[in-house]
Coordinates of C-alpha atoms in Angstrom, one line a residue:
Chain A
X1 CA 186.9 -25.5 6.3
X2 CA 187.1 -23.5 9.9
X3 CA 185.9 -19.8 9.7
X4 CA 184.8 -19.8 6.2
X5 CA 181.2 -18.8 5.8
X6 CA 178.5 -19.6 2.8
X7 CA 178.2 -22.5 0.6
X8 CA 181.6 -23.7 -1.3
X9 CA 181.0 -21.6 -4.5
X10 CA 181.1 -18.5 -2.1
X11 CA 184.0 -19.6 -0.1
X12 CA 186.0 -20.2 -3.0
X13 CA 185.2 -16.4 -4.4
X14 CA 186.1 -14.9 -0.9
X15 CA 189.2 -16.9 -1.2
X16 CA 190.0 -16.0 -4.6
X17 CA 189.5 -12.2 -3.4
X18 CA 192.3 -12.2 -1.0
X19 CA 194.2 -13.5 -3.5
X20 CA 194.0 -17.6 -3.0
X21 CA 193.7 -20.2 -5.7
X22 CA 191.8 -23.1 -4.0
X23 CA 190.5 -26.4 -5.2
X24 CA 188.4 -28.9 -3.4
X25 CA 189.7 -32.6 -2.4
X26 CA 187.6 -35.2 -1.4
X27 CA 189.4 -36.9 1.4
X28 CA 188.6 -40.4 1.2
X29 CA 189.6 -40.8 -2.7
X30 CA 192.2 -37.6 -3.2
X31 CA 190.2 -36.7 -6.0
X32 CA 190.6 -33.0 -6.7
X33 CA 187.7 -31.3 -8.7
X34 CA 186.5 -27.7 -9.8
X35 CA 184.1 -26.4 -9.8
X36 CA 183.1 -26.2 -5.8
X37 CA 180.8 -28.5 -4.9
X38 CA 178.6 -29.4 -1.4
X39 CA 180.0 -33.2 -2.7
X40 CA 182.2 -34.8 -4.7
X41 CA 180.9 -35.3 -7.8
X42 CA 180.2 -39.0 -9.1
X43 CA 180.1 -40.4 -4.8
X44 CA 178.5 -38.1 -3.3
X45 CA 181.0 -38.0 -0.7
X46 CA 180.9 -35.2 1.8
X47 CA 184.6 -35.2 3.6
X48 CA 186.3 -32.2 1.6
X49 CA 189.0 -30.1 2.6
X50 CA 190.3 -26.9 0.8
X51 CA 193.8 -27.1 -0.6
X52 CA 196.1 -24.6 -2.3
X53 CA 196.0 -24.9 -6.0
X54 CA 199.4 -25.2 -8.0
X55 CA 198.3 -22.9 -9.8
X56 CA 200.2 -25.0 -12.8
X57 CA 198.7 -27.1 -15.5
X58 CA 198.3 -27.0 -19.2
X59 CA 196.1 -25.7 -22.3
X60 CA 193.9 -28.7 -23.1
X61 CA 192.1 -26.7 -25.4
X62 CA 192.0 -23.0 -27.1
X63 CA 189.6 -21.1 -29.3
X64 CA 190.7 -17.2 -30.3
X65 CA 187.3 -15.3 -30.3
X66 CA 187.6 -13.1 -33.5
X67 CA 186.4 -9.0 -32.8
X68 CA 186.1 -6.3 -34.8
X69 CA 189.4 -4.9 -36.1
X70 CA 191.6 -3.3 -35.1
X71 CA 190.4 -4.8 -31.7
X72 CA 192.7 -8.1 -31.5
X73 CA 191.2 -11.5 -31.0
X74 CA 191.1 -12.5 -27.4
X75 CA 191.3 -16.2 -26.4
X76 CA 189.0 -18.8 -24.3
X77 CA 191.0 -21.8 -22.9
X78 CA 190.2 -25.1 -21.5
X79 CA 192.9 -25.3 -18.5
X80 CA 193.8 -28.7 -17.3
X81 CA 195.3 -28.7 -13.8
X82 CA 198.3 -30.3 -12.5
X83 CA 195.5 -31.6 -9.7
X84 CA 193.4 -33.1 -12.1
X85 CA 190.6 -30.3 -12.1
X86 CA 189.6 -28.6 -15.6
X87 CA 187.8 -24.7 -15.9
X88 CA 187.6 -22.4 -18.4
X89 CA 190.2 -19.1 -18.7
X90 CA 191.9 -16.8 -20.4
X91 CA 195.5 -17.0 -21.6
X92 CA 196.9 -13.7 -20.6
X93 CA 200.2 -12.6 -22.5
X94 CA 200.0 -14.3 -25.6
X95 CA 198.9 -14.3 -28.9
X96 CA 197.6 -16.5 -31.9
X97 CA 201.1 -17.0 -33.6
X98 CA 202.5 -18.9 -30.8
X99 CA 200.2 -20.0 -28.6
X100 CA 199.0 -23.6 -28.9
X101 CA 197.4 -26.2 -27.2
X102 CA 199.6 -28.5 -24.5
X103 CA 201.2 -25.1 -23.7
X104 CA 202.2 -24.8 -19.8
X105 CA 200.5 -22.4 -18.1
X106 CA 200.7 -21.2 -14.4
X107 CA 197.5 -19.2 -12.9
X108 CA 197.5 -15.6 -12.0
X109 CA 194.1 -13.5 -9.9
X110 CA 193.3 -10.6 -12.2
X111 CA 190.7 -7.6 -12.1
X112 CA 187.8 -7.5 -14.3
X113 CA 185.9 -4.6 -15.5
X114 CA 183.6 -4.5 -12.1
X115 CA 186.5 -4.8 -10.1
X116 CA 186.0 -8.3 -9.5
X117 CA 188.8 -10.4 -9.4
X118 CA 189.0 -13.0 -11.8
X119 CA 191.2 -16.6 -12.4
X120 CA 193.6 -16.2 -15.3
X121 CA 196.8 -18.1 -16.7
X122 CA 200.1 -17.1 -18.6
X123 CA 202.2 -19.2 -20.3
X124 CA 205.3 -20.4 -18.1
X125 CA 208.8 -19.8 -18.8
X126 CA 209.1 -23.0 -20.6
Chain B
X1 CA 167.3 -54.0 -15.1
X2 CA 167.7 -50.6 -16.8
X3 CA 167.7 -49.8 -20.4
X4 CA 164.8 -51.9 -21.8
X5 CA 162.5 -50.5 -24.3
X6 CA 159.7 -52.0 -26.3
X7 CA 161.1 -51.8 -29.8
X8 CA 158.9 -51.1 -32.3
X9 CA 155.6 -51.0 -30.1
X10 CA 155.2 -47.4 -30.6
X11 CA 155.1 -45.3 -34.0
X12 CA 155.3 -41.7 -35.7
X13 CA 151.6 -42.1 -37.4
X14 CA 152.1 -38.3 -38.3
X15 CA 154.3 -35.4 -39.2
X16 CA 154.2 -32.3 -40.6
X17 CA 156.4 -29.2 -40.4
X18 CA 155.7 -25.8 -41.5
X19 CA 156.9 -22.2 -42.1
X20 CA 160.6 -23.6 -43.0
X21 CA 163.0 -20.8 -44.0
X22 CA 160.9 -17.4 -43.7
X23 CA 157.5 -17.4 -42.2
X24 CA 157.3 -13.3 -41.7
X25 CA 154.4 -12.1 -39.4
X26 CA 154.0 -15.4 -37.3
X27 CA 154.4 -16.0 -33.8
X28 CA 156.9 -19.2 -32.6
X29 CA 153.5 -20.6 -31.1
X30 CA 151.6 -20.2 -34.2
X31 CA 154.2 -21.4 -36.5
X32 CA 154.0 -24.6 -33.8
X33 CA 150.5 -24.9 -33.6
X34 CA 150.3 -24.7 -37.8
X35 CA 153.2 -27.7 -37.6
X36 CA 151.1 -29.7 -35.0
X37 CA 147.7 -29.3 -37.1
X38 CA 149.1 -30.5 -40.2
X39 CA 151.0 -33.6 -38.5
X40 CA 147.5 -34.5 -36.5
X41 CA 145.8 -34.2 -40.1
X42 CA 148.7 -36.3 -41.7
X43 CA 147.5 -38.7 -39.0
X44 CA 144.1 -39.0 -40.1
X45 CA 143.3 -37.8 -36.6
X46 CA 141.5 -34.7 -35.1
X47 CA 143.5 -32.3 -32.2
X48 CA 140.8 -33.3 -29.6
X49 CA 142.6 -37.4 -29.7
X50 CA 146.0 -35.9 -28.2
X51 CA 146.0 -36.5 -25.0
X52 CA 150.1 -36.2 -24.1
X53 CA 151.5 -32.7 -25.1
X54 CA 155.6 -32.3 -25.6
X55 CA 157.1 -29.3 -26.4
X56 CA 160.1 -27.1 -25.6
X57 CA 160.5 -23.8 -27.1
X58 CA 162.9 -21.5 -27.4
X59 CA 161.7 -18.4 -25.8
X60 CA 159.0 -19.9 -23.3
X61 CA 159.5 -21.4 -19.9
X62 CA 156.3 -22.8 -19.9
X63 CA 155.7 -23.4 -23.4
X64 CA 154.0 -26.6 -22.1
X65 CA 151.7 -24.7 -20.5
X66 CA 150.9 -22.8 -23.4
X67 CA 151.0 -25.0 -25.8
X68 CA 147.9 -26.8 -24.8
X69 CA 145.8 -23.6 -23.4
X70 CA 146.4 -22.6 -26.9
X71 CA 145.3 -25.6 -28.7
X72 CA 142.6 -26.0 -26.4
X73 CA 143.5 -28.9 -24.8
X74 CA 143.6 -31.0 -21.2
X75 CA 146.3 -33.4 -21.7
X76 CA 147.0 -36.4 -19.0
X77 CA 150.5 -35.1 -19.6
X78 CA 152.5 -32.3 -20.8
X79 CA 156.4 -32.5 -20.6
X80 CA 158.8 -29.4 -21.1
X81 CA 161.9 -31.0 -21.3
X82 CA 165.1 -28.6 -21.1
X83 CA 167.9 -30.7 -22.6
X84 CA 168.2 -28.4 -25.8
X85 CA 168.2 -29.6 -29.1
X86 CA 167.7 -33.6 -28.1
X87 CA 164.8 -32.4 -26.6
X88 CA 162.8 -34.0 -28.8
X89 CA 164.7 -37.8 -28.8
X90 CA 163.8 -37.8 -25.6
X91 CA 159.9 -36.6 -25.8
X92 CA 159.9 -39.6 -27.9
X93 CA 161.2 -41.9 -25.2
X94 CA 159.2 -40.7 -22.9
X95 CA 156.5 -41.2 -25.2
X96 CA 157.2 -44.5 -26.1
X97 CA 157.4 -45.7 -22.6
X98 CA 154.0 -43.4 -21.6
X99 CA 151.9 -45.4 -24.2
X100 CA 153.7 -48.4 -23.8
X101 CA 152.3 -48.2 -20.0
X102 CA 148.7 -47.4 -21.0
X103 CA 149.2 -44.2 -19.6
X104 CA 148.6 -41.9 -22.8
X105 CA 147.3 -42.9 -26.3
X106 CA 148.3 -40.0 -28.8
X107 CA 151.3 -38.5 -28.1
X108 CA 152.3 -34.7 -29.9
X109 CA 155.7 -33.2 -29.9
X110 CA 155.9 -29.9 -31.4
X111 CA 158.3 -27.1 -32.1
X112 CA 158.4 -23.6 -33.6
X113 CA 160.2 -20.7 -33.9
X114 CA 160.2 -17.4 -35.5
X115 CA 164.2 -16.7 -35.1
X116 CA 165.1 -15.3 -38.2
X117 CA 162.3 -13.0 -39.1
X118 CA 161.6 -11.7 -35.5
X119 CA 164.9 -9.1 -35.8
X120 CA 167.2 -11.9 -36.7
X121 CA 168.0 -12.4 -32.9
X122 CA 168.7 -16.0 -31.3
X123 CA 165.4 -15.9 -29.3
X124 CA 166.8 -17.6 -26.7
X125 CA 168.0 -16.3 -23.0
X126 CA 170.6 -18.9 -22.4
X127 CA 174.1 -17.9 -21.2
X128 CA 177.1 -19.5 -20.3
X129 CA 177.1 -20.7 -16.5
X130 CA 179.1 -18.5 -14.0
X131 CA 182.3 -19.9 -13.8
X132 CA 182.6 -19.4 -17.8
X133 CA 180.7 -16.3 -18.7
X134 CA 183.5 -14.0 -17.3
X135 CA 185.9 -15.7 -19.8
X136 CA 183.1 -14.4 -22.5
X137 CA 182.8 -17.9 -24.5
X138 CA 180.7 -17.2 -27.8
X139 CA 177.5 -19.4 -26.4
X140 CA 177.3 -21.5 -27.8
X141 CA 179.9 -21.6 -30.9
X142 CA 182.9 -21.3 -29.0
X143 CA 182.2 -24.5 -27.2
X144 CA 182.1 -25.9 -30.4
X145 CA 185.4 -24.7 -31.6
X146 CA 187.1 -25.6 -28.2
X147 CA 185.8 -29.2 -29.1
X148 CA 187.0 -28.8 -32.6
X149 CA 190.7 -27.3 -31.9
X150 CA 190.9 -30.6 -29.7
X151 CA 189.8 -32.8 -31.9
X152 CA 192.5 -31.4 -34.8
X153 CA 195.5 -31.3 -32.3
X154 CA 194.5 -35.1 -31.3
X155 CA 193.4 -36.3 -35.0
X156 CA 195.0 -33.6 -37.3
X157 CA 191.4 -33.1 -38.6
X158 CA 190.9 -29.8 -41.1
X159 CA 188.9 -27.3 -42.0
X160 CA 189.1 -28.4 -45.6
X161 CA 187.5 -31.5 -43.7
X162 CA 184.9 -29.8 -41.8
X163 CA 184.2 -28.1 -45.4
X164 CA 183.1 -31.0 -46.4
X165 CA 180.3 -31.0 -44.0
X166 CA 179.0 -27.6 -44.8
X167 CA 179.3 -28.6 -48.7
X168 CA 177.6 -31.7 -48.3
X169 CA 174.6 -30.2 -46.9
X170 CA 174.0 -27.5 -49.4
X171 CA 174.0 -30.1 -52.1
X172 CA 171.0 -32.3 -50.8
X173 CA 169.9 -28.8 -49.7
X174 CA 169.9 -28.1 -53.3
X175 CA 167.3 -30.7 -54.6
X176 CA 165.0 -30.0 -51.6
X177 CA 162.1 -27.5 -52.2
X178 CA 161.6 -26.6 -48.7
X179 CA 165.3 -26.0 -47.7
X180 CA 166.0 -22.3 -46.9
X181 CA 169.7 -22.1 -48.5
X182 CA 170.7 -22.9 -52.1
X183 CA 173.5 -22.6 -54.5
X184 CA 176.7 -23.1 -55.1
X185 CA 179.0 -23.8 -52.0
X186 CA 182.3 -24.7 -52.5
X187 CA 184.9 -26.2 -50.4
X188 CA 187.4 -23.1 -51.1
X189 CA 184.2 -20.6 -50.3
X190 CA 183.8 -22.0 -46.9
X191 CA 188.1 -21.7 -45.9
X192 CA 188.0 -18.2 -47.0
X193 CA 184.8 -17.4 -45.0
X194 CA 185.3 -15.1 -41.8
X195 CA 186.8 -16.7 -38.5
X196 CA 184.4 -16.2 -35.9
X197 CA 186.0 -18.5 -32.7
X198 CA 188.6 -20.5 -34.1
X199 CA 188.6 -22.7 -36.2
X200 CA 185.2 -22.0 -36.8
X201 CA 184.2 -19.8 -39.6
X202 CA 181.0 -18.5 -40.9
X203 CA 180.6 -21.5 -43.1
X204 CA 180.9 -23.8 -40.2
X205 CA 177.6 -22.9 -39.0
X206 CA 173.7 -23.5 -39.3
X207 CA 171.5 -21.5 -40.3
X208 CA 169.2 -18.7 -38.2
X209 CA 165.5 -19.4 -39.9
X210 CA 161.4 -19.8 -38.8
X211 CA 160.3 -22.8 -39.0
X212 CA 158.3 -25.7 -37.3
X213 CA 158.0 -29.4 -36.6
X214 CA 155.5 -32.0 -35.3
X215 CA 155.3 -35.6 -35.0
X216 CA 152.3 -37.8 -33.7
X217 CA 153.1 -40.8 -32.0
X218 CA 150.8 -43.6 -31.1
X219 CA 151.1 -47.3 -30.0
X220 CA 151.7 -49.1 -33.4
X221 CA 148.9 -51.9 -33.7
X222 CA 146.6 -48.5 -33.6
X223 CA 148.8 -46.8 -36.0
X224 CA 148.2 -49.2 -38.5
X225 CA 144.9 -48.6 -38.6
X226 CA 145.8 -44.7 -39.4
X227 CA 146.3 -43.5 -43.0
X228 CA 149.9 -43.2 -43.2
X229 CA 152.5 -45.4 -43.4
X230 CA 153.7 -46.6 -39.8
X231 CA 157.2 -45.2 -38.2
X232 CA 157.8 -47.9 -35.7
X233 CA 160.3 -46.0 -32.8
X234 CA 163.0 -49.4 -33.0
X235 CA 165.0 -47.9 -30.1
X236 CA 166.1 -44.5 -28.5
X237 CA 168.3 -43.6 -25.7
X238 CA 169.7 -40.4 -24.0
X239 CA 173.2 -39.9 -22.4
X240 CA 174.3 -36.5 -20.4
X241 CA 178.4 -36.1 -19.4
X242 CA 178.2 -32.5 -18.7
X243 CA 176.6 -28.8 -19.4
X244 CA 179.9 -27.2 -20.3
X245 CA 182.3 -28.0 -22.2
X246 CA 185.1 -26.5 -19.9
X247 CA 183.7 -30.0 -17.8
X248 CA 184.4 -32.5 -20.9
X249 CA 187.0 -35.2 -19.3
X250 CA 187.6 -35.4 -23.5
X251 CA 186.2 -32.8 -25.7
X252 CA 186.1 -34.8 -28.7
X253 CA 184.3 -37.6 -27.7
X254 CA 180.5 -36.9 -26.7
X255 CA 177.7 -38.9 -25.2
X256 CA 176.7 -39.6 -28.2
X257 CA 179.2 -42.7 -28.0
X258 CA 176.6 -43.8 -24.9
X259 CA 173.6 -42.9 -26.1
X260 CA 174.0 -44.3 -29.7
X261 CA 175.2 -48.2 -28.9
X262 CA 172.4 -48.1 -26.3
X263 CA 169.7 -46.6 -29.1
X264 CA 171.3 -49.7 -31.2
X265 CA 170.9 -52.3 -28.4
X266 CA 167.4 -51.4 -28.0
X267 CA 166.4 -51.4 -31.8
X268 CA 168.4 -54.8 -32.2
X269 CA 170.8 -53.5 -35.2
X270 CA 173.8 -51.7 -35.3
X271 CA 175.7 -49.2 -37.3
X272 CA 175.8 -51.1 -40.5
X273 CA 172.2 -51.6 -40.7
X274 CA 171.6 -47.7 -40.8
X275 CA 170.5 -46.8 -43.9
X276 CA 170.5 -43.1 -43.3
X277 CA 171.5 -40.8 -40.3
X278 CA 169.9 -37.4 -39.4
X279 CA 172.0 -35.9 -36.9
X280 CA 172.1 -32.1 -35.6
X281 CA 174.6 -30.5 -37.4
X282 CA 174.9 -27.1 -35.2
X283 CA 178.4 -26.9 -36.6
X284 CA 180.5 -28.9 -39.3
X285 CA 182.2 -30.1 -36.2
X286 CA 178.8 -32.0 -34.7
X287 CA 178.7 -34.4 -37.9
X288 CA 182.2 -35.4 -37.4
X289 CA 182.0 -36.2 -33.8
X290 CA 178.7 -37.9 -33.9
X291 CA 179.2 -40.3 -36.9
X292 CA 182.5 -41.3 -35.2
X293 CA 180.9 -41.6 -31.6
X294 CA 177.4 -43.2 -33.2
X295 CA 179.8 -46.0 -34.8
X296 CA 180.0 -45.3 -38.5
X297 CA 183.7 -44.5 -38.4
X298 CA 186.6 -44.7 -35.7
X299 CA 187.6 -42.1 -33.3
X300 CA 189.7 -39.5 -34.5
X301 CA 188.7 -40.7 -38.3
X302 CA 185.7 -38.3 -38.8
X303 CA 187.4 -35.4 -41.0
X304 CA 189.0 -38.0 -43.4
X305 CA 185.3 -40.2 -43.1
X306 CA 183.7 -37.0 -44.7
X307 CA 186.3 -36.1 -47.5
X308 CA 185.2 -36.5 -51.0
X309 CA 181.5 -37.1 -50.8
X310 CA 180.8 -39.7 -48.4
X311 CA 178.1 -38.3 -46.8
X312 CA 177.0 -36.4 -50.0
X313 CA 174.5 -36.9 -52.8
X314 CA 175.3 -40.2 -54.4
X315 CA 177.6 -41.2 -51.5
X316 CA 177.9 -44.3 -49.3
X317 CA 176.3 -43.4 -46.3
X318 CA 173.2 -40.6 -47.1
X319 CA 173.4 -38.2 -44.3
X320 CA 171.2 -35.1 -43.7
X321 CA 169.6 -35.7 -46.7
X322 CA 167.1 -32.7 -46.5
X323 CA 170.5 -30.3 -46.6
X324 CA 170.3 -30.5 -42.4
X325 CA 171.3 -27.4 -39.7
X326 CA 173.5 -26.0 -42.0
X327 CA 171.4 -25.6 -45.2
X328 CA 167.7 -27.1 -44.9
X329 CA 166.9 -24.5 -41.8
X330 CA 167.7 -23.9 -38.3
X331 CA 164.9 -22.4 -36.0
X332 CA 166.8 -22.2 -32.7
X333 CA 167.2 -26.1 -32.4
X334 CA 167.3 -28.6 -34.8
X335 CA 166.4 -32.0 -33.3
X336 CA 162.2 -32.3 -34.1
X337 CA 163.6 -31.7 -38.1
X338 CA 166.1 -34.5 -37.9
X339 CA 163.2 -36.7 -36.7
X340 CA 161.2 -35.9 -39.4
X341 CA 163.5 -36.3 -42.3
X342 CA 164.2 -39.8 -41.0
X343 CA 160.4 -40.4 -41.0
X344 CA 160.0 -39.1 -44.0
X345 CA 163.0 -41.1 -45.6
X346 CA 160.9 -44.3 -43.9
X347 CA 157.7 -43.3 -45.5
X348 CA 159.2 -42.6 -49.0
X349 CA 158.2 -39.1 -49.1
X350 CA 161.7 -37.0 -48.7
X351 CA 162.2 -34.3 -51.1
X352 CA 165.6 -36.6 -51.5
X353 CA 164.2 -40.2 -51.3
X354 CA 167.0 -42.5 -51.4
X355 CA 164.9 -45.6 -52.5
X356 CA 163.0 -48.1 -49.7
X357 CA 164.6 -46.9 -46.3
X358 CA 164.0 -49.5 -44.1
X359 CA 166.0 -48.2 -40.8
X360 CA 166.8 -44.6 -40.1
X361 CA 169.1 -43.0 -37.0
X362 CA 168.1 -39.6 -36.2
X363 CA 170.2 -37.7 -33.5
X364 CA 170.0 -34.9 -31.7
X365 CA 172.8 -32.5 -29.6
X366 CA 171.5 -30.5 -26.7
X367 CA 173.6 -27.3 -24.8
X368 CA 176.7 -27.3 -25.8
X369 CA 177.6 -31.3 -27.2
X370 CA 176.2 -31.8 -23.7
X371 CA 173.2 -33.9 -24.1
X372 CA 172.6 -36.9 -26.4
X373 CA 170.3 -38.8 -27.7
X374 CA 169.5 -41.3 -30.6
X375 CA 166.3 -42.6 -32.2
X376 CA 166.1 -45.1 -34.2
X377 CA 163.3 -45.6 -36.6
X378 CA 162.0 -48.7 -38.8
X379 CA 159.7 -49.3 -41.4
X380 CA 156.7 -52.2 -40.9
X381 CA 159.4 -54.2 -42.3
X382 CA 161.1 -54.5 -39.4
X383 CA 158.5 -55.6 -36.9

C-alpha cells in the first residue's frame, strides 16, 4: 500500500475520490472483504494488499424506501460482489416495476449532495 | 471449556413494570425507578438489598451511572450494556454468573422510557454506521425489510404471512388490561396499510409508547425464602454476527440460530419443551425469523408456521401472549417486557395465563437483527 497515507478507511475514500473502486485482500487466504479493515476479519491477519474492484456483482437484497408523493421511492440495496465482499448502495437507473433481487449490477462513483463522491450500481446490460 | 452455566441456581424473585402505554409528565428515569420499586416490593425486599445495578436506556450514555445516584445506591457493580434490545438477556447472564460467583447477591435490571409522550420522537441518537448512512437506510426498519425481501425471494414468504404476526398480537393484546393497542385488526387492514420500506408497511411495525420494566434476581435457594413464586434462569446465551445488516453472510438467518440451541443446551431441554416464547417482535418479520432460527419450525418455513393462528389465542404454540412489540407496548426496546411476560406466564399471573407454565423462552433482538440472546426460564418444577 506504497504512498497511501491514513488508516485503510481513509485510503479507500481518497481512492474512491480519484475515481477507484478498491477492495482489500488478505494475502495469505485470498479472502476479499469490505469494509477496510487494519485486519482481516475472523484471523486477524495483517498481509493485505489493495486490489481493483470488478466493480460487478449482484442485488442480494432490495428494500424501496417509500417518500412523500409525488417524490418517487428511492431504493437501498445489499450488493454482493463478484470478489465475495457485501455493502450497502443504491441502484441507480431503475425502478420498482422491474428491478428485483439477483439482478446484475456493475458499480459506478457518483456525487452526493456535499460533493462527496459516493459508491453506486446500475443494472448491467443483461 | 466455554458455555457452561449453572441452570437454575439463580432466579427472577421479582418483577414489576409500570407506566405501559401512556405515562404523560414522567421522565424515562422515573418511569424506571417506579418499575424497579415495584419489582423490589414484589420481592419482598427493600432497594437498600440491591447491590448489582443493570440498566441501558435509551437516551443516556451513562444511565448506569444514574440509575444508582438516583436510587441512592453504591452497587459492587453496575453494567450498561449496549447490545440494544437483548440488552437485558444478557444483564441476566451476567447476573446469573455474578451471583453464581459470590460476587453480588441481588441483582436489578431496569428499563424505562418516555418515547411516545415526550413529542412522539424515538429518543434515541443511533444512526446507521458510515459506510450505510449515505445510502439513507430507514434505521432501523429498512434493515428489517432488506432481511424480509430476502427471506420472500428465498422462501416465497408473504405479507399476508407476516399479517399474521401483527394480527396475532393484537388478539392476546386484546384480553390484556395493560396492553396499549386494542381492537379489531384484520389481516386485509394490515396489506392495505401504507408501505414505508418495502415490504414493510405500517402494520408491520411495533408500537412507539412509555413504559417500564424490572426484574430482581437472586441466587434461588435465597429466593425461596422470598414471597413470590421463584423464576429459576434454566439457561441463557448470547450470539453477535454483525452490526449491519449490509454485513449479514445470510440475511434471513440470525444469531438467534446460535444463541437459542446454546440457551437450550444450558437449560437441558429443547424446542419442544417450550411452553411459551416471548420474543421481540420489532417487526412482523422478527417473529418469523426467530421461531424458525430458535427451532420451532424449519428454515424458510416461518410465514406458512404463522398462518391461520398458530401462534394466536387458542393456538399450538402461545407466543407473545401479552400482545408483544406490536400491540402490548414498545418503549424504545422491547427485551426487559419479553422477560417479564415469560415470568409472569411461570408465576401464573399473565393477564393471558395459559394454565401451569412450566418452561418459558424469552428472546431478545439488539441493533438491527444483530445481537441475540435467549433466556430460558423454569418453574420450581424444574429444579
Amino acid at each position: 500500500m506504497d504512498g497511501m497515507t491514513g488508516g485503510p478507511e481513509a485510503q479507500w475514500r481518497a481512492a474512491l475520490a480519484d475515481g477507484r473502486f478498491l477492495l482489500q485482500r488478505a494475502i495469505s487466504s485470498g479472502t476479499v472483504f469490505f469494509p477496510p479493515r487494519v485486519m482481516e476479519p475472523g484471523t486477524g491477519e495483517t498481509d493485505l494488499e489493495w486490489v481493483e474492484a470488478t466493480g460487478l456483482g449482484h442485488i442480494y437484497s432490495l428494500t424501496w424506501v417509500s417518500q412523500k408523493p409525488p417524490v418517487p421511492p428511492y431504493n437501498v440495496a445489499i450488493v454482493r460482489l463478484d470478489e465475495g465482499a457485501q455493502l450497502m448502495s443504491r441502484i441507480e437507473g431503475a425502478n420498482p416495476e422491474t428491478l428485483r433481487i439477483g439482478q446484475r449490477v456493475r458499480a459506478k462513483i457518483g456525487t452526493q449532495d456535499d460533493g462527496a463522491p459516493i459508491l453506486l450500481f446500475e443494472p448491467t446490460g443483461h | 471449556m466455554g458455555g457452561d452455566f449453572p441452570r437454575g441456581k439463580s432466579a427472577i424473585a421479582g418483577l414489576a413494570t409500570f407506566g405501559v402505554g401512556e405515562a404523560p409528565g414522567f421522565s424515562s428515569m422515573e418511569l424506571t425507578a417506579r418499575a424497579a420499586l415495584l419489582a423490589v416490593e414484589d420481592a419482598g425486599l427493600r432497594i437498600d438489598a440491591i447491590d448489582a445495578l443493570f440498566i441501558c436506556q435509551p437516551d443516556d450514555f451513562f444511565a448506569g451511572l444514574s440509575f444508582a445516584e438516583y436510587l441512592g445506591l453504591s452497587p459492587r457493580f453496575t453494567d450498561n450494556n449496549r447490545t440494544g434490545g437483548s440488552a437485558f438477556m444478557s444483564h441476566i447472564i451476567t447476573a446469573v454468573m455474578m451471583l453464581e460467583a459470590g460476587y453480588i447477591d441481588t441483582a436489578l435490571i431496569a428499563y424505562g422510557s418516555n418515547q411516545r409522550t415526550n413529542g412522539g420522537k424515538l429518543a434515541t441518537s443511533i444512526k446507521p454506521n458510515s459506510w450505510d448512512a449515505p445510502y439513507r437506510p430507514l434505521f432501523p426498519l429498512s434493515s428489517y425489510a432488506l432481511a424480509a425481501a430476502r427471506h420472500m425471494h428465498e422462501y416465497g414468504t408473504t405479507r399476508e404471512q407476516l399479517a399474521e404476526v401483527a394480527v396475532a398480537a393484537r388478539q392476546w393484546a386484546n384480553t390484556n388490561p395493560e396492553a396499549f393497542a386494542k381492537g379489531p385488526l384484520s389481516i386485509e387492514e394490515c396489506l392495505a396499510s401504507r408501505i414505508i420500506s418495502s415490504p414493510i408497511s405500517v402494520r408491520d411495525c411495533c408500537l412507539v409508547t412509555d413504559g417500564a420494566a424490572a426484574i430482581v434476581l437472586t441466587r434461588t435457594d435465597r429466593a425461596r425464602d422470598l414471597p413470590r413464586p421463584v423464576v429459576p434462569v434454566l439457561g441463557a446465551a448470547a450470539a453477535t454476527w454483525w452490526n449491519s445488516i449490509a454485513q449479514a453472510s445470510d440475511v434471513t438467518t440470525t444469531a438467534a440460530a446460535e444463541s437459542g440451541p446454546r440457551a437450550y443446551h444450558a437449560a437441558g431441554i429443547g424446542p419442544a419443551d417450550v411452553q411459551t416464547v416471548q420474543l421481540y417482535d420489532a417487526f412482523t418479520i422478527n417473529t418469523v425469523l426467530f421461531l424458525e432460527d430458535l427451532g420451532f419450525c424449519p428454515k424458510g418455513e416461518g410465514g406458512r408456521f404463522v398462518s391461520g393462528g398458530t401462534i394466536a389465542p387458542g393456538g399450538t404454540l402461545p407466543v407473545n401472549t401479552n400482545g408483544g412489540g406490536m400491540s402490548y407496548c414498545h418503549p424504545g426496546m422491547y427485551g426487559l417486557f419479553a422477560i417479564v411476560e415469560a415470568a409472569r406466564q411461570i408465576r401464573g399471573e399473565a393477564a393471558n395465563q395459559l394454565g401451569k407454565i412450566d418452561v418459558a423462552l424469552a428472546h431478545g433482538n439488539g441493533g438491527t437483527l444483530s445481537s441475540q440472546a435467549t433466556v430460558i426460564l423454569g418453574s420450581a418444577d424444574t429444579l
